[in-house]
CSV table of C-alpha atoms in Angstrom, one decimal:
chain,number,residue,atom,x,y,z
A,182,UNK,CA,89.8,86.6,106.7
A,183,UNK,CA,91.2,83.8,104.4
A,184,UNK,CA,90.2,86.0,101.3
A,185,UNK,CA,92.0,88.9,102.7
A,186,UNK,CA,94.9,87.0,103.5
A,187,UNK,CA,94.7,85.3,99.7
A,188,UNK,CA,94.3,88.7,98.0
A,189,UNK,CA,97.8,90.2,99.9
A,190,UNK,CA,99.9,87.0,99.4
A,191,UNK,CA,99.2,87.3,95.4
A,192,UNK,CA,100.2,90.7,95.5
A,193,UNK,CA,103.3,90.9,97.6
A,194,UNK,CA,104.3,87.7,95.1
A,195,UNK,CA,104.3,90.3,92.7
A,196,UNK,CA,106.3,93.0,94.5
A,197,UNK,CA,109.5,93.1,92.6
A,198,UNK,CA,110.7,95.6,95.3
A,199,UNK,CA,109.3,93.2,98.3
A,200,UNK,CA,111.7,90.7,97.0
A,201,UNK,CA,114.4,92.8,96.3
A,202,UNK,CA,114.2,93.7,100.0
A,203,UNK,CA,113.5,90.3,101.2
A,204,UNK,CA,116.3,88.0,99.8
A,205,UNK,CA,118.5,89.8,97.2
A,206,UNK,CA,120.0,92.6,99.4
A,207,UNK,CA,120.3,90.7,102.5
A,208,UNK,CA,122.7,88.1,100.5
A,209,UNK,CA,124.7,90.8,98.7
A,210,UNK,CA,125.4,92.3,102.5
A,211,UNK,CA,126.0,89.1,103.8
A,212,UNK,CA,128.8,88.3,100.9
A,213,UNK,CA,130.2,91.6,101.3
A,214,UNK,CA,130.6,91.3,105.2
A,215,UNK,CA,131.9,87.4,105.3
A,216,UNK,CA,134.5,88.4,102.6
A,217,UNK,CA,135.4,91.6,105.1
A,218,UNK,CA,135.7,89.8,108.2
A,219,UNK,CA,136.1,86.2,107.5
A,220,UNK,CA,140.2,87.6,107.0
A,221,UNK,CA,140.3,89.0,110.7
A,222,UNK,CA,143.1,86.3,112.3
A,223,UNK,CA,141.6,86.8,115.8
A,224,UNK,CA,138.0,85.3,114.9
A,225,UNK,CA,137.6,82.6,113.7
A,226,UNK,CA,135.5,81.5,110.2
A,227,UNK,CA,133.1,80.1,111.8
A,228,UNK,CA,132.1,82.5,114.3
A,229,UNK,CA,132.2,85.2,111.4
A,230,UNK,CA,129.6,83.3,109.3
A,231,UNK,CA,127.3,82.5,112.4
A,232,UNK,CA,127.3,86.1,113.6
A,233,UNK,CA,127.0,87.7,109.7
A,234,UNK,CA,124.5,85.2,108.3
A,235,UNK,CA,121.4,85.5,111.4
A,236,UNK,CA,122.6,89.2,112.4
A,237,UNK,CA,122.2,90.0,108.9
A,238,UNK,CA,118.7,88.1,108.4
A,239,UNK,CA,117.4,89.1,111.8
A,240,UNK,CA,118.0,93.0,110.4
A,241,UNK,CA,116.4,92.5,107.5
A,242,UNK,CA,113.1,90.5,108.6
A,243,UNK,CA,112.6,93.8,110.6
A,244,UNK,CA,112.2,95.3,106.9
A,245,UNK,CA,108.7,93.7,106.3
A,246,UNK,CA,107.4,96.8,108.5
A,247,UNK,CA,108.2,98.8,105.3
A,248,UNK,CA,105.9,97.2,103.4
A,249,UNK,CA,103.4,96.4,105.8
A,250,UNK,CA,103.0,100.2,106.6
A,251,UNK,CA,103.0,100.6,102.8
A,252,UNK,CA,100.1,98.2,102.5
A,253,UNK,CA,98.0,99.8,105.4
A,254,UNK,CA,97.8,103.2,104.4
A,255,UNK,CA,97.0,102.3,101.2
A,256,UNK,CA,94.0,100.9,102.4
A,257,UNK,CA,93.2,104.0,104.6
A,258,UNK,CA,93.4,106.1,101.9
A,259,UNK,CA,91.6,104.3,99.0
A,260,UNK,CA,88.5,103.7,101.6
A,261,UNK,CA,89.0,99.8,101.7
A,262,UNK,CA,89.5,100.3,105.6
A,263,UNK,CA,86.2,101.9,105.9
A,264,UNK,CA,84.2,99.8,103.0
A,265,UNK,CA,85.4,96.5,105.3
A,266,UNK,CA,84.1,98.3,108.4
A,267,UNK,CA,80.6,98.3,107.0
A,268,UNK,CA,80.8,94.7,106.8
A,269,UNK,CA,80.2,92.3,109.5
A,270,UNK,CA,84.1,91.2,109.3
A,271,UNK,CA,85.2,91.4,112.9
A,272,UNK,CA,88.5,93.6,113.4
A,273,UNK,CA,90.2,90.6,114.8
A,274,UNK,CA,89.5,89.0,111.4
A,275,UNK,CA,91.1,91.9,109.4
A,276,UNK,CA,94.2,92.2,110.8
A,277,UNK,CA,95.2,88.4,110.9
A,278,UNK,CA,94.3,88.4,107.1
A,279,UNK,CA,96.6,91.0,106.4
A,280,UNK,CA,99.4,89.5,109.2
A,281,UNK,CA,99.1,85.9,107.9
A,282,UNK,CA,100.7,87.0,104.2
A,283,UNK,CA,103.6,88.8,106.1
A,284,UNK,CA,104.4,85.9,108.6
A,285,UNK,CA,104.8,83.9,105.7
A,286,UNK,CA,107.3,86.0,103.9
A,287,UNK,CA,109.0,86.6,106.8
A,288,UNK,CA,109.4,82.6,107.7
A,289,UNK,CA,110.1,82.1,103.6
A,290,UNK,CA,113.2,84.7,103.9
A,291,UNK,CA,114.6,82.9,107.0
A,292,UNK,CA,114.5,80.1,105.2
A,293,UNK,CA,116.1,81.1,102.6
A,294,UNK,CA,119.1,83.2,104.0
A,295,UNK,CA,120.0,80.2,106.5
A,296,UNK,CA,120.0,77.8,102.9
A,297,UNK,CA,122.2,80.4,101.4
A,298,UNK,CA,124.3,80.5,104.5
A,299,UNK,CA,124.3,76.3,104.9
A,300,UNK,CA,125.1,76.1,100.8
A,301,UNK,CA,127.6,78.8,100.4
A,302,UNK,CA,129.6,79.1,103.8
A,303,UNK,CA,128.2,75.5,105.3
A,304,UNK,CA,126.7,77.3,108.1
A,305,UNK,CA,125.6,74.7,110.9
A,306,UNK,CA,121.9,75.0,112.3
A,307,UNK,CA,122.2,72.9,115.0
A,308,UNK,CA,118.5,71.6,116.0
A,309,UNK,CA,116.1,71.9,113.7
A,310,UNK,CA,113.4,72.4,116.4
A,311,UNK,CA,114.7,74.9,118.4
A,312,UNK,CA,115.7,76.8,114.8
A,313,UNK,CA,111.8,76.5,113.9
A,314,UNK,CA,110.6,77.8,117.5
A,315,UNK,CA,113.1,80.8,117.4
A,316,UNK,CA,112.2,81.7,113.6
A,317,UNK,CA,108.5,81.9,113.9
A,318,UNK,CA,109.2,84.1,117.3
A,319,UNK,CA,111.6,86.2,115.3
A,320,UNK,CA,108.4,86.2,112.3
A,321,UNK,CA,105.7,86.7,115.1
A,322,UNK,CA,107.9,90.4,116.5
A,323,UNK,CA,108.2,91.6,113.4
A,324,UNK,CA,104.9,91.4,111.9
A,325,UNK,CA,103.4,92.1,115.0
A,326,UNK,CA,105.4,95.8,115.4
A,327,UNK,CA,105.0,95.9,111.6
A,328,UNK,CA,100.6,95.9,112.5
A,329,UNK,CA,101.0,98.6,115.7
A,330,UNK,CA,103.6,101.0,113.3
A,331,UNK,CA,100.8,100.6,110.0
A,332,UNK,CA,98.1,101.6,112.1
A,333,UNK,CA,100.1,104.5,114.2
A,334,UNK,CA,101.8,106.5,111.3
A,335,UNK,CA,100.4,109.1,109.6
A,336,UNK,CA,102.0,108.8,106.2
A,337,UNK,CA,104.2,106.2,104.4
A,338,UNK,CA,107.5,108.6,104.9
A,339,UNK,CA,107.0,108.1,108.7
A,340,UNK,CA,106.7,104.7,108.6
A,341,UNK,CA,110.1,104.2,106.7
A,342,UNK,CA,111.3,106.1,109.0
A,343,UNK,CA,110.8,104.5,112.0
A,344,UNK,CA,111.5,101.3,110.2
A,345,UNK,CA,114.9,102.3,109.8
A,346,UNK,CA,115.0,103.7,113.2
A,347,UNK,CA,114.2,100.3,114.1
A,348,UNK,CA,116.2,98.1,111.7
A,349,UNK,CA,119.2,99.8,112.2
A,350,UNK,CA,119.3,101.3,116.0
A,351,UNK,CA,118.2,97.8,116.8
A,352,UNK,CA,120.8,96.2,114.8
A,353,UNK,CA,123.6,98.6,116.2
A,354,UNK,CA,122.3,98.0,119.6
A,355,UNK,CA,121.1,94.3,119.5
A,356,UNK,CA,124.4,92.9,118.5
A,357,UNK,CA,123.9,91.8,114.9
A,358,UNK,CA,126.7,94.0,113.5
A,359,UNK,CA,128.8,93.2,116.2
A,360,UNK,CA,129.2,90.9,118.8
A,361,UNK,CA,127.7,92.4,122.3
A,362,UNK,CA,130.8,91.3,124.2
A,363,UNK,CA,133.0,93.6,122.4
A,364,UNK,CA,130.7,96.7,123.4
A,365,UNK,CA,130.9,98.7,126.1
A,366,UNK,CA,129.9,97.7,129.1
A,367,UNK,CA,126.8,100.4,129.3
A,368,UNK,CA,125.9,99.6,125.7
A,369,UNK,CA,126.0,95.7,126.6
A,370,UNK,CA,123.3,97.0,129.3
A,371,UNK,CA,121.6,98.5,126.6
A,372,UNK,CA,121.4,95.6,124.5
A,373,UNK,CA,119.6,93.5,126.2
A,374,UNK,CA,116.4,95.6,125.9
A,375,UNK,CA,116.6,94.8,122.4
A,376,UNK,CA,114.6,92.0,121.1
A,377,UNK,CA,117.0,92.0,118.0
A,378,UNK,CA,119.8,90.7,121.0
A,379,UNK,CA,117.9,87.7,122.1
A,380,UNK,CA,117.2,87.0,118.8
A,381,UNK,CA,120.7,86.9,117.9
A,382,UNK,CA,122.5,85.4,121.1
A,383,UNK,CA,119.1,82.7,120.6
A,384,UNK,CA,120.6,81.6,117.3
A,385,UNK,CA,124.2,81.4,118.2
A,386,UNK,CA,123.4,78.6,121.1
A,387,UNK,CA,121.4,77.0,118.8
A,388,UNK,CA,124.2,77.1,116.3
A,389,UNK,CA,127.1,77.7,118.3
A,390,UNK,CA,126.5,75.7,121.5
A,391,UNK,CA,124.5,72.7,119.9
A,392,UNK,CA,121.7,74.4,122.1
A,393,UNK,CA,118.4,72.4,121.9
A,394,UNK,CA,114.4,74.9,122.1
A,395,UNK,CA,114.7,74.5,125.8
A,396,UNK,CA,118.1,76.1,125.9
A,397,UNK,CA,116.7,79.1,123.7
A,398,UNK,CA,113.0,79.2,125.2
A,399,UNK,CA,113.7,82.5,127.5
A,400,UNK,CA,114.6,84.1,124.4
A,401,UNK,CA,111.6,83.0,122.3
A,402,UNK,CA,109.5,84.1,125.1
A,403,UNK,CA,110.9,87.6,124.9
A,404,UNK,CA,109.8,87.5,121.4
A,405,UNK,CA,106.9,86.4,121.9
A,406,UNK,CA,105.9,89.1,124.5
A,407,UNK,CA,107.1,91.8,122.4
A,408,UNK,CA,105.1,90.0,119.3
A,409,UNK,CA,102.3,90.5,122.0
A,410,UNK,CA,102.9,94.0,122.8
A,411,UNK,CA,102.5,95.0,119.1
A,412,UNK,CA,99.9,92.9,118.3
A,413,UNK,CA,98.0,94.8,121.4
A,414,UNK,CA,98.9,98.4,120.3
A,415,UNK,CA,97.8,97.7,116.7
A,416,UNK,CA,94.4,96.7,118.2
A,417,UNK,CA,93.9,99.4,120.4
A,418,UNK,CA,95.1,102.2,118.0
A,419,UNK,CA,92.4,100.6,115.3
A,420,UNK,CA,89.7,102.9,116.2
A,421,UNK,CA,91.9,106.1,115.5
A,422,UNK,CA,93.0,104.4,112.3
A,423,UNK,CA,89.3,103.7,111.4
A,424,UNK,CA,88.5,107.5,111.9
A,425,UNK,CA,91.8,108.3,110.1
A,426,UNK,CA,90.0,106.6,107.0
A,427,UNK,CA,88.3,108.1,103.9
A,428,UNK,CA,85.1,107.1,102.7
């Protein structure tokens, strides 16, 4: 498992189009959009940068599916999912090896985008603790759907796919473009079914409304549940990935 996990870590490190993804076009949309908005005289500055700078890196966290599917079905194909089921490495074992690499990335590129946002727009975070708990949820859902869509798409143009299907329907939907309460009232409805929503409206009481982990724990614990749902379908759709697999 740790060897596994090891082995993906160096290489992602060594994606130049991982990182590209990761921290250098989430900052150039999040200039772009503060610079856009921050001149609207019926919001104010600060409620621009706390909507812009976590909508913007809840969106692209999502984007780790991209290369987690990428990863996958490169594994399928060049007969390292089937050589490692010969082996006595449980299931279990293989797919936290390949999630622990991603989590990480995912947690590093939170980090990041909230530093950017403190050091460039002095973004508050409020408490740190209920920040942690709400980033690792946020990590947890997006690695966890990025597992179930590797192991149920056929080809790496399907995967993309439904990652942007994902990324961008839920950020539409979810509130990290714009604010819920200026949707409709049916698409406020909507919203809600979105974990990308209670991601979003977690990190604005946190930020916002000084709200400490038990104020946001509802919201992690949609997170986590959906987290959960993913992890689940990745499991159970294993065996049809395994017969998917060349030799």
């Amino acid at each position: 498992m740790w060897a596994i996990a090891r082995t993906e870590l160096k290489k992602n490190i060594q994606d130049k189009g991982l990182w590209f993804w990761t921290f250098i076009l989430p900052i150039v949309f999040m200039i772009a959009f503060v610079a856009i908005f921050s001149g609207d005289e019926n919001t104010s500055y600060k409620e621009v940068v706390t909507q812009i700078i976590p909508g913007y890196t809840i969106m692209f966290a999502f984007y780790i599916m991209i290369s987690m599917v990428i990863v996958f079905i490169k594994d399928r194909d060049k007969g390292m999912v089937a050589r490692i089921a010969s082996t006595p490495l449980p299931v279990r074992d293989y797919f936290i090896g390949k999630w622990i690499p991603f989590m990480l990335i995912v947690l590093i590129q939170i980090a990041v985008l909230f530093t950017f946002g403190v050091v460039v727009y002095d973004l508050p975070l409020g408490d740190p603790a209920a920040l942690i708990l709400l980033s690792i949820m946020l990590a947890f859902i997006v690695s966890g759907w990025g597992m179930a869509l590797s192991v149920l798409v056929k080809t790496e143009n399907m995967g993309i796919a439904f990652t942007q299907v994902i990324a961008l329907g839920g950020a539409m939907l979810g509130g990290l473009w714009l604010p819920v309460e200026f949707m409709p009232g049916f698409m406020q409805t909507i919203s809600k079914a979105m974990p990308q929503y209670w991601a979003i409206e977690g990190y604005k009481e946190i930020i916002l409304q000084n709200g400490t982990a038990g104020d946001i724990l509802f919201n992690a614990f949609i997170l986590f549940g959906a987290g959960l749902a993913g992890c689940v379908i990745a499991f159970m759709a294993y065996p049809r990935f395994l017969r998917s697999a060349r030799s």
